[in-house]
Short mmCIF file of C-alpha atoms in Angstrom, two decimals:
data_model
loop_
_atom_site.label_atom_id
_atom_site.label_comp_id
_atom_site.label_asym_id
_atom_site.label_seq_id
_atom_site.Cartn_x
_atom_site.Cartn_y
_atom_site.Cartn_z
CA UNK A 279 -20.17 -11.12 5.54
CA UNK A 280 -17.31 -9.38 3.74
CA UNK A 281 -13.78 -10.67 3.73
CA UNK A 282 -11.25 -8.66 5.75
CA UNK A 283 -8.73 -6.75 3.63
CA UNK A 284 -5.27 -5.85 4.83
CA UNK A 285 -4.18 -2.75 2.89
CA UNK A 286 -0.46 -2.31 2.19
CA UNK A 287 1.18 0.63 0.42
CA UNK A 288 3.17 -0.91 -2.44
CA UNK A 289 6.04 1.55 -2.63
CA UNK A 290 9.76 1.28 -3.28
CA UNK A 291 10.86 1.70 0.33
CA UNK A 292 13.14 -0.93 1.86
CA UNK A 293 10.65 -1.52 4.69
CA UNK A 294 7.76 -2.32 2.34
CA UNK A 295 8.71 -6.01 2.32
CA UNK A 296 8.25 -6.26 6.09
CA UNK A 297 4.77 -4.72 5.85
CA UNK A 298 3.84 -7.05 2.99
CA UNK A 299 5.12 -10.19 4.73
CA UNK A 300 3.28 -9.27 7.93
CA UNK A 301 0.02 -8.52 6.05
CA UNK A 302 0.28 -11.83 4.19
CA UNK A 303 0.75 -13.77 7.42
CA UNK A 304 -2.17 -12.00 9.11
CA UNK A 305 -4.40 -12.47 6.08
CA UNK A 306 -3.60 -16.17 5.94
CA UNK A 307 -4.17 -16.70 9.66
CA UNK A 308 -7.47 -14.77 9.74
CA UNK A 309 -9.01 -15.80 6.42
CA UNK A 310 -8.56 -12.36 4.91
CA UNK A 311 -6.69 -11.15 1.88
CA UNK A 312 -4.19 -8.49 0.90
CA UNK A 313 -4.89 -5.33 -1.09
CA UNK A 314 -1.90 -3.51 -2.57
CA UNK A 315 -2.10 0.23 -3.17
CA UNK A 316 0.32 1.76 -5.66
CA UNK A 317 0.17 5.56 -5.80
CA UNK A 318 1.14 7.44 -8.95
CA UNK A 319 1.86 11.08 -8.28
CA UNK A 320 1.05 13.48 -11.13
CA UNK A 321 3.61 14.30 -13.80
CA UNK A 322 4.61 17.96 -13.89
CA UNK A 323 4.41 18.84 -17.60
CA UNK A 324 1.82 21.60 -17.84
CA UNK A 325 2.79 22.82 -21.31
CA UNK A 326 2.95 19.52 -23.19
CA UNK A 327 -0.12 17.44 -22.42
CA UNK A 328 1.01 14.73 -24.84
CA UNK A 329 4.26 14.28 -22.92
CA UNK A 330 2.38 14.25 -19.60
CA UNK A 331 -0.06 11.64 -20.90
CA UNK A 332 2.79 9.45 -22.13
CA UNK A 333 4.59 9.71 -18.78
CA UNK A 334 1.36 8.83 -16.93
CA UNK A 335 0.75 5.86 -19.27
CA UNK A 336 4.29 4.59 -18.65
CA UNK A 337 3.90 5.10 -14.89
CA UNK A 338 0.70 3.04 -14.94
CA UNK A 339 2.34 0.23 -16.92
CA UNK A 340 5.26 0.25 -14.49
CA UNK A 341 2.87 0.15 -11.51
CA UNK A 342 1.00 -2.81 -13.01
CA UNK A 343 4.26 -4.67 -13.63
CA UNK A 344 5.43 -4.07 -10.05
CA UNK A 345 2.09 -5.23 -8.62
CA UNK A 346 2.07 -8.39 -10.74
CA UNK A 347 5.53 -9.26 -9.48
CA UNK A 348 4.38 -8.71 -5.88
CA UNK A 349 1.31 -10.84 -6.54
CA UNK A 350 3.50 -13.90 -6.97
CA UNK A 351 4.79 -13.47 -3.43
CA UNK A 352 1.30 -12.83 -1.99
CA UNK A 353 -0.14 -15.91 -3.70
CA UNK A 354 2.74 -18.05 -2.44
CA UNK A 355 2.22 -16.77 1.12
CA UNK A 356 -1.59 -16.70 1.29
CA UNK A 357 -2.89 -18.86 -1.53
CA UNK A 358 -5.04 -15.92 -2.69
CA UNK A 359 -4.28 -13.30 -5.32
CA UNK A 360 -4.07 -9.76 -3.94
CA UNK A 361 -6.36 -6.96 -4.97
CA UNK A 362 -4.56 -4.27 -6.99
CA UNK A 363 -5.39 -0.62 -6.45
CA UNK A 364 -3.57 1.89 -8.64
CA UNK A 365 -4.42 5.46 -7.78
CA UNK A 366 -3.36 8.78 -9.26
CA UNK A 367 -3.13 11.22 -6.35
CA UNK A 368 -1.20 14.24 -5.10
CA UNK A 369 0.13 12.21 -2.16
CA UNK A 370 -0.02 8.78 -0.56
CA UNK A 371 -2.09 10.20 2.30
CA UNK A 372 -4.66 11.60 -0.19
CA UNK A 373 -4.82 8.26 -1.98
CA UNK A 374 -5.28 6.42 1.31
CA UNK A 375 -8.08 8.73 2.37
CA UNK A 376 -9.96 8.08 -0.89
CA UNK A 377 -9.40 4.31 -1.00
CA UNK A 378 -10.26 3.72 2.65
CA UNK A 379 -13.35 5.93 2.61
CA UNK A 380 -14.68 4.11 -0.48
CA UNK A 381 -14.00 0.50 0.55
CA UNK A 382 -15.57 -0.69 3.83
CA UNK A 383 -13.93 -4.12 3.44
CA UNK A 384 -10.53 -2.61 4.21
CA UNK A 385 -10.20 -3.39 7.90
CA UNK A 386 -6.53 -2.76 8.67
CA UNK A 387 -3.79 -0.60 7.17
CA UNK A 388 -0.38 -2.25 7.51
CA UNK A 389 2.68 0.02 7.41
CA UNK A 390 6.31 -0.55 8.25
CA UNK A 391 8.48 1.94 10.06
CA UNK A 392 11.72 3.13 8.50
CA UNK A 393 14.95 1.47 9.50
CA UNK A 394 18.38 2.86 10.20
CA UNK A 395 17.53 5.69 12.58
CA UNK A 396 15.76 7.80 9.96
CA UNK A 397 12.68 8.19 12.13
CA UNK A 398 9.47 6.24 11.62
CA UNK A 399 8.97 7.44 8.03
CA UNK A 400 6.83 10.23 6.58
CA UNK A 401 3.53 8.36 6.46
CA UNK A 402 3.85 6.88 9.95
CA UNK A 403 4.84 10.33 11.26
CA UNK A 404 1.87 11.92 9.52
CA UNK A 405 -0.54 9.40 11.03
CA UNK A 406 0.97 9.87 14.49
CA UNK A 407 0.58 13.64 14.16
CA UNK A 408 -2.78 13.91 12.37
CA UNK A 409 -4.55 10.76 13.51
CA UNK A 410 -6.11 7.86 11.66
CA UNK A 411 -9.42 9.24 10.50
CA UNK A 412 -9.80 8.58 6.77
CA UNK A 413 -12.70 10.63 5.54
CA UNK A 414 -15.68 9.43 7.54
CA UNK A 415 -13.97 6.23 8.73
CA UNK A 416 -11.53 5.40 11.45
CA UNK A 417 -9.28 2.48 10.70
CA UNK A 418 -6.76 0.56 12.79
CA UNK A 419 -3.17 0.91 11.64
CA UNK A 420 -0.56 -1.76 12.32
CA UNK A 421 2.97 -0.39 12.24
CA UNK A 422 5.52 -3.15 11.77
CA UNK A 423 9.22 -2.56 12.48
CA UNK A 424 10.78 -2.37 9.03
CA UNK A 425 13.70 -4.59 9.94
CA UNK A 426 11.78 -7.62 11.21
CA UNK A 427 13.07 -10.94 9.91
CA UNK A 428 10.85 -13.58 8.34
CA UNK A 429 11.09 -15.65 11.54
CA UNK A 430 10.08 -12.69 13.71
CA UNK A 431 7.12 -11.95 11.45
CA UNK A 432 6.05 -15.59 11.55
CA UNK A 433 6.19 -15.49 15.34
CA UNK A 434 4.14 -12.26 15.58
CA UNK A 435 1.55 -12.76 12.88
#
């Protein structure tokens, strides 16, 4: 039997931490683990491929550094190292579609809604509008309020 993966989009949004904390708590309480997806959107240097390649190399190194820093938190919360997924894609939604359709162990996508009255956020809005079918799979999505405190997350998860 495969282990349940909780997929979290590792982005730079302020609400990311709420999604990560919630996913860690759920993974720990259900015997699952966390997978972190970092999306690298393509560099726009069509004329100088060497410059584009250097920018993409730097973006990958930066993504790896960010994920390793996040791993410390995940290990402290769950006792298990997270899985890192770094994907070059045109958009987060395209990356999600590919990752989810290729990995049947991903059981739940955990997102956090935006805070401060800015609406739920572009990805949450897109899912609400277009649905949750990812290629040939349907996958539950947990949307966590982005401003939940640690105590509230502990109570819910």
